[in-house]
Structures are given as C-alpha cells and as structure tokens.
PDB file of C-alpha atoms in Angstrom:
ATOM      1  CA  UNK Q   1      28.649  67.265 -26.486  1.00  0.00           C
ATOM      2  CA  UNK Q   2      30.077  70.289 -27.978  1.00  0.00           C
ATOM      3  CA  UNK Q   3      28.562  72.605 -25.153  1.00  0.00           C
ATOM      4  CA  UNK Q   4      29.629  70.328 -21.864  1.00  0.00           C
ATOM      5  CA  UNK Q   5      33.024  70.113 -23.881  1.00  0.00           C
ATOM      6  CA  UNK Q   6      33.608  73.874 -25.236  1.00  0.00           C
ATOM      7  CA  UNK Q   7      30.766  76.029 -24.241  1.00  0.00           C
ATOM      8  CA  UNK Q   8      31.309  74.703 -20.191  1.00  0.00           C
ATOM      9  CA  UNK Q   9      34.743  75.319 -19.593  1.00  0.00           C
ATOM     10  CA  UNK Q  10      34.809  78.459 -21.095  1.00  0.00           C
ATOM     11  CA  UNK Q  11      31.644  80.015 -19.127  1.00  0.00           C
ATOM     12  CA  UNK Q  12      33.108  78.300 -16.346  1.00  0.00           C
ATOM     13  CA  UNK Q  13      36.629  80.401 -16.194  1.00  0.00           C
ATOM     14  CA  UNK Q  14      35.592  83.231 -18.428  1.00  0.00           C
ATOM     15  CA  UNK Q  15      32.477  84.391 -16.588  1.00  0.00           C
ATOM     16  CA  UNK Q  16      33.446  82.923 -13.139  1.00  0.00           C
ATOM     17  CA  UNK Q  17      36.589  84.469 -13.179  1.00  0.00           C
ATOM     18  CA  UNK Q  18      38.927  81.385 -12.520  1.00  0.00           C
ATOM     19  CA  UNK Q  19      42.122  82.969 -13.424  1.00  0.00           C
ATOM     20  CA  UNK Q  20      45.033  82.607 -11.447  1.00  0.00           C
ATOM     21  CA  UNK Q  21      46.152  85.398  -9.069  1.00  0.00           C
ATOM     22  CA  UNK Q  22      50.046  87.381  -9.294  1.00  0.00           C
ATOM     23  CA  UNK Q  23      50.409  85.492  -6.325  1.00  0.00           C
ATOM     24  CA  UNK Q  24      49.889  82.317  -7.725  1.00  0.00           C
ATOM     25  CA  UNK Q  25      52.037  82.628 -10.716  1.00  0.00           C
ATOM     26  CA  UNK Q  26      54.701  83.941  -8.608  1.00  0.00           C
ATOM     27  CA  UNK Q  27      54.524  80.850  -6.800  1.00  0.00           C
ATOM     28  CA  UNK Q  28      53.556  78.245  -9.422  1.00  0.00           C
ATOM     29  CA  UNK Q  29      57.440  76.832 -10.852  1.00  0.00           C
ATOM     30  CA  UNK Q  30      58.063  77.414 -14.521  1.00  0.00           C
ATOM     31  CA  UNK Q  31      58.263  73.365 -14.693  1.00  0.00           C
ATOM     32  CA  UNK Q  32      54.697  72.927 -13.689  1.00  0.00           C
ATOM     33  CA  UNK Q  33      53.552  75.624 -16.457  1.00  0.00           C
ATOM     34  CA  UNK Q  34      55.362  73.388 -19.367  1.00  0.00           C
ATOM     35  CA  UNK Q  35      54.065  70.424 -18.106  1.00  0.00           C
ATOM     36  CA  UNK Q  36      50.739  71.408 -18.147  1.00  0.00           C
ATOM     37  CA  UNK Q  37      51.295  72.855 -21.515  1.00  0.00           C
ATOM     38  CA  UNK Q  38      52.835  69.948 -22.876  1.00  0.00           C
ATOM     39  CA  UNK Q  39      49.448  68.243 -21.844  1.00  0.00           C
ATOM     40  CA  UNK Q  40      46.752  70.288 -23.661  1.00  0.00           C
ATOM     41  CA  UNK Q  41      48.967  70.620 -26.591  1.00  0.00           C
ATOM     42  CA  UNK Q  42      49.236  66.662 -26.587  1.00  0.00           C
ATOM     43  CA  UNK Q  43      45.665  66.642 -25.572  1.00  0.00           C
ATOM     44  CA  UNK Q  44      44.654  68.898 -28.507  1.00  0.00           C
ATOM     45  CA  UNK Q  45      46.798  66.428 -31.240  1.00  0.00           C
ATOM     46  CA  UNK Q  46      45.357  63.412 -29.600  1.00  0.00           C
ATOM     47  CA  UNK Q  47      41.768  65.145 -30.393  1.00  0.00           C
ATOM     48  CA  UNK Q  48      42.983  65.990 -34.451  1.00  0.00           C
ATOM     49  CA  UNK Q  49      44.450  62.800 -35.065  1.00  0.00           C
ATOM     50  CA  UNK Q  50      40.949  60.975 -33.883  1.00  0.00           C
ATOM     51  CA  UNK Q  51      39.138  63.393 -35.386  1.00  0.00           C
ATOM     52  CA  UNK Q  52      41.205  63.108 -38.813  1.00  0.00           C
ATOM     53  CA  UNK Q  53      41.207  59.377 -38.571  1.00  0.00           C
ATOM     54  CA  UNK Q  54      37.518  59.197 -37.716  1.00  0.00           C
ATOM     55  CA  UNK Q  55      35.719  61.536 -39.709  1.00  0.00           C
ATOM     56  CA  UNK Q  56      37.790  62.638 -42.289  1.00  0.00           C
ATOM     57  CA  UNK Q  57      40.098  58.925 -43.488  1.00  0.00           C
ATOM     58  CA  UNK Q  58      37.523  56.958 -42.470  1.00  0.00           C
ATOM     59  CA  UNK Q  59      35.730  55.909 -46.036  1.00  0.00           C
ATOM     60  CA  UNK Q  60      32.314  55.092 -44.851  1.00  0.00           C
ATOM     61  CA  UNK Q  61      32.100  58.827 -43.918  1.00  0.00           C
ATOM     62  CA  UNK Q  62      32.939  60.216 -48.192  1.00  0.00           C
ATOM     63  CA  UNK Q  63      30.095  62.478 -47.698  1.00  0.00           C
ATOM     64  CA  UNK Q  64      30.487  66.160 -47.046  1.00  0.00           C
ATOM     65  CA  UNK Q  65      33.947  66.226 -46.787  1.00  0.00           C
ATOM     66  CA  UNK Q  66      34.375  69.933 -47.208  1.00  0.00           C
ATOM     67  CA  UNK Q  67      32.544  70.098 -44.198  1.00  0.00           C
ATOM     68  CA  UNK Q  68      34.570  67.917 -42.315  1.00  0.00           C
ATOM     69  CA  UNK Q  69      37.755  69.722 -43.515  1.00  0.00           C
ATOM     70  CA  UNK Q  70      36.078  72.844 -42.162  1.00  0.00           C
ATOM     71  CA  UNK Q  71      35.627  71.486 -38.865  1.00  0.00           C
ATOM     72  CA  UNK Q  72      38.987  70.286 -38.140  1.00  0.00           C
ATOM     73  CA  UNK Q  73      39.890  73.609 -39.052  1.00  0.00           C
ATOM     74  CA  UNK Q  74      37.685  75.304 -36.725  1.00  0.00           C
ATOM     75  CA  UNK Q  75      39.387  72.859 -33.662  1.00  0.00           C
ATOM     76  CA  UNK Q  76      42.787  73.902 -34.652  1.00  0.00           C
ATOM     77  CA  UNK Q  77      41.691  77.572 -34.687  1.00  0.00           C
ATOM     78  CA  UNK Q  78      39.871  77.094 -31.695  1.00  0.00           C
ATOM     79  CA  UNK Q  79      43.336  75.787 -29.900  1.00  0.00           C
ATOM     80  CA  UNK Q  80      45.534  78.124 -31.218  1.00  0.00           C
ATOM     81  CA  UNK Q  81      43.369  80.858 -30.760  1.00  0.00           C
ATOM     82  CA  UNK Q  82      42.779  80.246 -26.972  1.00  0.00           C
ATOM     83  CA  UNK Q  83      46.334  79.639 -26.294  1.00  0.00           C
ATOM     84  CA  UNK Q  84      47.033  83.035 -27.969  1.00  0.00           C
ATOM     85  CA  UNK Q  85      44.107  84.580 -26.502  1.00  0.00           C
ATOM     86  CA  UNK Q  86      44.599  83.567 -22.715  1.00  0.00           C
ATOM     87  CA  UNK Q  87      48.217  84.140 -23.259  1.00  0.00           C
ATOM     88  CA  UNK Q  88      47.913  88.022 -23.968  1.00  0.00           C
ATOM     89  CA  UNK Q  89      45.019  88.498 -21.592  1.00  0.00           C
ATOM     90  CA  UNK Q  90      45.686  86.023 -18.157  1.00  0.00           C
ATOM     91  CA  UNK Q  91      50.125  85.662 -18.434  1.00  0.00           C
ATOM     92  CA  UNK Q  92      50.720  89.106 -16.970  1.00  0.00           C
ATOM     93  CA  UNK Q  93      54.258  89.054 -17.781  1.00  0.00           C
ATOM     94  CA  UNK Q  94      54.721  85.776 -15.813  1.00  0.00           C
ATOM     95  CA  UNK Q  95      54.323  83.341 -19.193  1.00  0.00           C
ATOM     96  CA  UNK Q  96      52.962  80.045 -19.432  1.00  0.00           C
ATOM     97  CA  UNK Q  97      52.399  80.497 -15.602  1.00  0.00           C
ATOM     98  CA  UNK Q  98      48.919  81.122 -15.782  1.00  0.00           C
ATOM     99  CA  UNK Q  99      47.767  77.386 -16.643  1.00  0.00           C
ATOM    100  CA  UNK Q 100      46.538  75.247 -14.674  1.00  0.00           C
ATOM    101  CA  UNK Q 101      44.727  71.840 -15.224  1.00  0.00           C
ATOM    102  CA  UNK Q 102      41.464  73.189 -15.319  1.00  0.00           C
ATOM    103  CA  UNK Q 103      42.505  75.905 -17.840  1.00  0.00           C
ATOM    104  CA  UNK Q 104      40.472  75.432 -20.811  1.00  0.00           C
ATOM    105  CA  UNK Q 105      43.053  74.936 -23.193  1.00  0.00           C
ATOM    106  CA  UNK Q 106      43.980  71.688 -21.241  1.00  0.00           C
ATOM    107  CA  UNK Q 107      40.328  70.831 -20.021  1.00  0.00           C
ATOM    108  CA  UNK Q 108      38.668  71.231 -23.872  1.00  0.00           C
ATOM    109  CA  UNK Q 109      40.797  68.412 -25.406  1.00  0.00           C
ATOM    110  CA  UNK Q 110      40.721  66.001 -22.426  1.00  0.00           C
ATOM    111  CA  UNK Q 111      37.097  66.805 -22.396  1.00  0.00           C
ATOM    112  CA  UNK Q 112      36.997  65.471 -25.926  1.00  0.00           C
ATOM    113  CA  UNK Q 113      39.072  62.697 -25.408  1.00  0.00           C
ATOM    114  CA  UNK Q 114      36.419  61.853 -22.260  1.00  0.00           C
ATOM    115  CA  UNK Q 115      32.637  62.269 -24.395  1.00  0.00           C
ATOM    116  CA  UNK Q 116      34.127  60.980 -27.429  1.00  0.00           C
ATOM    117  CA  UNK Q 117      35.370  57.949 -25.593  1.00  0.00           C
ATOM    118  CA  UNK Q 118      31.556  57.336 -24.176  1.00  0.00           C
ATOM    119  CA  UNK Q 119      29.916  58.095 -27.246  1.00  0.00           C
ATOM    120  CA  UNK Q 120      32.103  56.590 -30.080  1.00  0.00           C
ATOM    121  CA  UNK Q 121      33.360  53.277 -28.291  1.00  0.00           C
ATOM    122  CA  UNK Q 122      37.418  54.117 -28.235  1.00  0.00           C
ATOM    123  CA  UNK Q 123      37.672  52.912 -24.899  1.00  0.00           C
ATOM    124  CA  UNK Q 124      34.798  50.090 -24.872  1.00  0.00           C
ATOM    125  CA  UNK Q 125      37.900  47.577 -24.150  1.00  0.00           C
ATOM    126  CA  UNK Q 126      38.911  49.182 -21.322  1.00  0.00           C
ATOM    127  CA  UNK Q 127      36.018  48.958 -19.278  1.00  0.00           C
ATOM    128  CA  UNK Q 128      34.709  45.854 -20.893  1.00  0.00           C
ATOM    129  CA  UNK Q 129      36.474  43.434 -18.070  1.00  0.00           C
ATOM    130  CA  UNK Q 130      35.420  45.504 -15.469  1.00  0.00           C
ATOM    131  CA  UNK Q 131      31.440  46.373 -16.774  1.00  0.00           C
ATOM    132  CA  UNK Q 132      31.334  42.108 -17.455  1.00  0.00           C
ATOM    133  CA  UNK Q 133      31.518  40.972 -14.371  1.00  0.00           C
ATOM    134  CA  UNK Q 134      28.785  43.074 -13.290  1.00  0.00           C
ATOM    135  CA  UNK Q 135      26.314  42.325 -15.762  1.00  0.00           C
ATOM    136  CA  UNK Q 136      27.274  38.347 -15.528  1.00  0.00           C
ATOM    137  CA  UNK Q 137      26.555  38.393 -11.873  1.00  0.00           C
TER     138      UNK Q 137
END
C-alpha cells in the first residue's frame, strides 16, 4: 500500500517529469491553485485524524505505541516536507500555481483515503447497497 500510495506518485511526477510548464501557471487562475491546495491539505488531515483515531486511540492497538507516534510523525513530515519541497523547486515565482490534482501532495492523501478505505472497511457502508444486490441476484 505504501508504494502504490507514496512511492507511485512520486516516481510518477518526479522521474516523468509531470511538472507544469510557465505557460501553464501563467494561465492556471490563482483560485484554482488554493482550491487545490485547500484539498491536499484537507486530504492530508483527513489521513492524520484516521490514522490517530485508528492506530494510535484505538485501545486494542496499546502495543508499540512509540512506533505508532513515530509514524504519524513521519506522514506529517512527509506533507510538510513535499509542500515545502515542490514549492521551492516547481513554483517558479508563480506560487501555489504549480498544483494540480495529480500533484502528489494532493494525490498521496486521497490515495490514502482510497487503499485505506478497501483495506480497513471505512467505506464498507457505502458500497454495501450497491455490492448486495449483486451478490443476492
């Protein structure tokens, strides 16, 4: 899970080169840049409050909480890092104009959001109406 949701994007516009052009942040409105920063940063505190609640509240899971602790950590440097990082190196003077939705600090979280959904069960209810009437039939 953690390569398809970290490791992927990142090879993907790192080493493929997926930044935006100068003429693309000219023409992409300052609007669109703050949405679509509003998003991963909600994305990212949608992925620390599950993890938090899931792996670190959660008292069936007591054991090896330091480790836990370290691995939030490591999320939160990992978003703040990448937002700092891509900001210096892809902005070119044109700010937050340089994200787009499948910028990595907006496609990690959701990506999160998406396996963790599969694997865990957080969104078993939601498909549940839809999935029964398949397997009834």
């Amino acid at each position: 899970m953690l390569f398809f949701a970290i490791g992927l994007p990142l090879i993907l516009h790192y080493v493929a080169d997926l930044h935006k052009s100068d003429f693309e942040m000219i023409h992409t409105s300052a609007g669109e840049a703050f949405v679509l920063l509003g998003l991963g940063t909600a994305f990212w505190f949608i992925v620390f409050i599950y993890y938090t609640k899931q792996f670190l509240i959660n008292p069936l899971l007591k054991k090896n909480g330091i480790i836990r602790w370290f691995g939030l950590l490591l999320l939160i440097a990992l978003a703040i890092g990448l937002l700092l990082y891509s900001y210096k190196n892809e902005s070119h003077g044109y700010g937050w104009r340089y994200l787009y939705f499948w910028h990595p600090y907006v496609i990690i979280p959701g990506s999160f959001i998406f396996y963790s959904s599969f694997l865990f069960g957080t969104i078993n209810g939601i498909f549940s109406n839809v999935l029964g009437k398949f397997v009834k039939n």
